[in-house]
Amino acid sequence: MTSPPTRLGVPVHAATIQLAGISRRFGSTTALDSVDLTIPAGSLTAIVGPSGCGKSTLLRLLAGLDRPDGGSLTADGDDLSAHPLGTRDVAMVFQDYALFPHMTVDRNISFGLRLARRRDRRNGPDSRCISAEVQRMAELFGLEELLGRRPDQLSGGQKQRVALARAVIRRPSLLLLDEPLSALDVALRASARAEILRLHRDLGTTLVLVTHDQQEALSMATDLVVMNQGRIAQAGPPDKVYRRPATRFVAGFVGSPAMNLAPTAAGGIIGWRPQDAQLIEGDRAVAGDGQVVDGVVDVCEFTGSGQDVVCRGTTGETFTLVQREGDRWLCPGHTVRAFVPAPAVHRFAPDGSRIDG
Ligand code: ATP
């Protein structure tokens, strides 16, 4: 897919990436276990999952920094393993940005193009073209005043922008970001998030983002991939994954506060999101089909517009029974009841798979 000309001034080719039966083992550890996945052209695909589930291994394979033990990896049908590192149309931004400490911002950004010129003096970019491109990146990422500085003279947010500019200058058809926001403080994260969204829109490239923060993934991604133990637990549009988690694992992992999961007498599991539960005031009867759940209030957490009612269960565990609006506080120690309307109750079989209907 080739997008129309963008703010960068050139059409960018966006690749569809296909993984089929991809495996990667490290000794006795299976980091990726026969992964099948399509990353659509032009998507912003976010990969989430618990620590050690294989996110970085997957990203490294896409970047060409590592090779799979089995399976095939293609970009627009073209076998990626045929393109050694450095010749793939892929750029990666690392968690720590990995800027060259002894180079100025200008030289960090132009590094890829200077390398291309050194490799191919005849067809590579000339120095006039390189400085024009650096200027364009500096404007795009607001780095005009910083081109002469070294990385140790930059803030975290500025380093991130330099790392992005260094990756984007090559107009990659696949851009990989490994935890790009984790080194930033809360205020900077919000603006950096918006910047990445804008960049994706302007660049039109396929962007894959690995993050620990599933809220970040939900808010940014066009496509969400949830991994668990080296496998894809679920992949799809974020709202679909949130509304109809395919397994108990995905249900518990995606969403904040986490979905409540409770065993049923038949050995299955029911789940409900605190946002979907309504507190039952006094002895009022509930109308309609649904599930009534009890809890003993442990603490109420102020959320700004309301509160999370955190309860203690029978075995001492805490869970957010209900998220409610308003400022009437509930006293710790009181037993409370909540109603979850039937359409908001999720059901899972004993093996963790979703039961619909
Ligand atoms: P995190 O969120 O903590 O960064 P992750 O989901 O990115 O984790 P990976 O780094 O991909 O997980 O690791 C997946 C599994 O493979 C882990 O069990 C890890 O210990 C193992 N692993 C990854 N790289 C290597 C390596 N070079 N040698 C041995 N084991 C490795």
Short mmCIF file of N, CA, C and O in Angstrom, two decimals, residues 24-25 40 56 67 89 98 125 148 152 174 177 190 200 234 273 283 301-302 317 319 338:
data_model
loop_
_atom_site.label_atom_id
_atom_site.label_comp_id
_atom_site.label_asym_id
_atom_site.label_seq_id
_atom_site.Cartn_x
_atom_site.Cartn_y
_atom_site.Cartn_z
N ARG A 24 10.68 -19.18 18.27
CA ARG A 24 12.03 -18.81 18.69
C ARG A 24 12.26 -19.41 20.07
O ARG A 24 11.48 -19.19 21.00
N ARG A 25 13.32 -20.22 20.16
CA ARG A 25 13.64 -20.85 21.45
C ARG A 25 15.01 -20.36 21.92
O ARG A 25 15.89 -20.12 21.11
N PRO A 40 -1.55 -5.41 9.56
CA PRO A 40 -2.04 -4.75 8.34
C PRO A 40 -1.22 -3.53 7.93
O PRO A 40 -0.69 -2.81 8.79
N SER A 56 9.40 -8.46 23.04
CA SER A 56 10.65 -7.93 22.48
C SER A 56 11.25 -8.91 21.49
O SER A 56 11.84 -8.49 20.48
N ARG A 67 16.90 -14.11 14.37
CA ARG A 67 16.24 -14.95 13.35
C ARG A 67 15.35 -15.97 14.03
O ARG A 67 15.71 -16.49 15.10
N ASP A 89 13.78 -2.60 4.91
CA ASP A 89 13.13 -1.29 4.91
C ASP A 89 12.40 -1.10 6.25
O ASP A 89 11.20 -0.90 6.31
N ALA A 98 19.02 4.63 22.47
CA ALA A 98 20.29 4.22 21.87
C ALA A 98 20.87 5.29 20.93
O ALA A 98 21.32 4.98 19.83
N PRO A 125 22.35 9.26 -1.11
CA PRO A 125 22.00 10.69 -1.03
C PRO A 125 23.26 11.55 -0.93
O PRO A 125 24.23 11.15 -0.28
N GLY A 148 22.74 21.21 17.40
CA GLY A 148 24.16 21.22 17.75
C GLY A 148 24.46 20.54 19.08
O GLY A 148 25.62 20.41 19.47
N ASP A 152 23.62 14.00 25.93
CA ASP A 152 23.62 14.26 27.38
C ASP A 152 23.17 15.69 27.71
O ASP A 152 23.06 16.05 28.87
N LEU A 174 8.23 -0.01 7.60
CA LEU A 174 7.84 -0.59 8.88
C LEU A 174 8.65 0.10 9.97
O LEU A 174 9.88 0.11 9.93
N LEU A 177 8.65 0.43 17.47
CA LEU A 177 8.93 1.22 18.68
C LEU A 177 8.86 0.30 19.89
O LEU A 177 7.82 -0.31 20.16
N ALA A 190 1.89 12.02 27.87
CA ALA A 190 0.66 12.39 27.16
C ALA A 190 1.00 13.11 25.86
O ALA A 190 0.44 12.80 24.81
N HIS A 200 2.30 8.90 13.01
CA HIS A 200 1.73 7.75 12.28
C HIS A 200 0.78 8.24 11.20
O HIS A 200 0.80 7.78 10.07
N GLN A 234 -4.96 -12.95 21.71
CA GLN A 234 -6.03 -12.36 20.90
C GLN A 234 -5.46 -11.20 20.10
O GLN A 234 -4.59 -10.47 20.57
N ARG A 273 -16.84 -5.93 34.43
CA ARG A 273 -15.99 -4.76 34.59
C ARG A 273 -16.61 -3.85 35.64
O ARG A 273 -17.85 -3.65 35.63
N ASP A 283 -32.16 -1.96 50.41
CA ASP A 283 -32.74 -3.27 50.09
C ASP A 283 -33.47 -3.26 48.76
O ASP A 283 -34.30 -4.13 48.50
N GLU A 301 -11.39 4.52 46.44
CA GLU A 301 -10.32 5.31 45.83
C GLU A 301 -10.93 6.42 44.97
O GLU A 301 -11.75 6.14 44.09
N PHE A 302 -10.52 7.65 45.26
CA PHE A 302 -11.03 8.81 44.53
C PHE A 302 -10.47 8.80 43.11
O PHE A 302 -9.27 8.67 42.91
N GLU A 317 -8.60 -11.55 49.19
CA GLU A 317 -8.14 -10.81 48.02
C GLU A 317 -8.97 -9.53 47.85
O GLU A 317 -10.12 -9.49 48.29
N PHE A 319 -10.67 -6.59 45.26
CA PHE A 319 -11.11 -6.39 43.88
C PHE A 319 -11.98 -5.14 43.81
O PHE A 319 -12.60 -4.75 44.80
N ALA A 338 -23.89 -5.14 44.35
CA ALA A 338 -23.92 -4.46 43.05
C ALA A 338 -24.62 -5.36 42.04
O ALA A 338 -24.67 -6.59 42.21
#
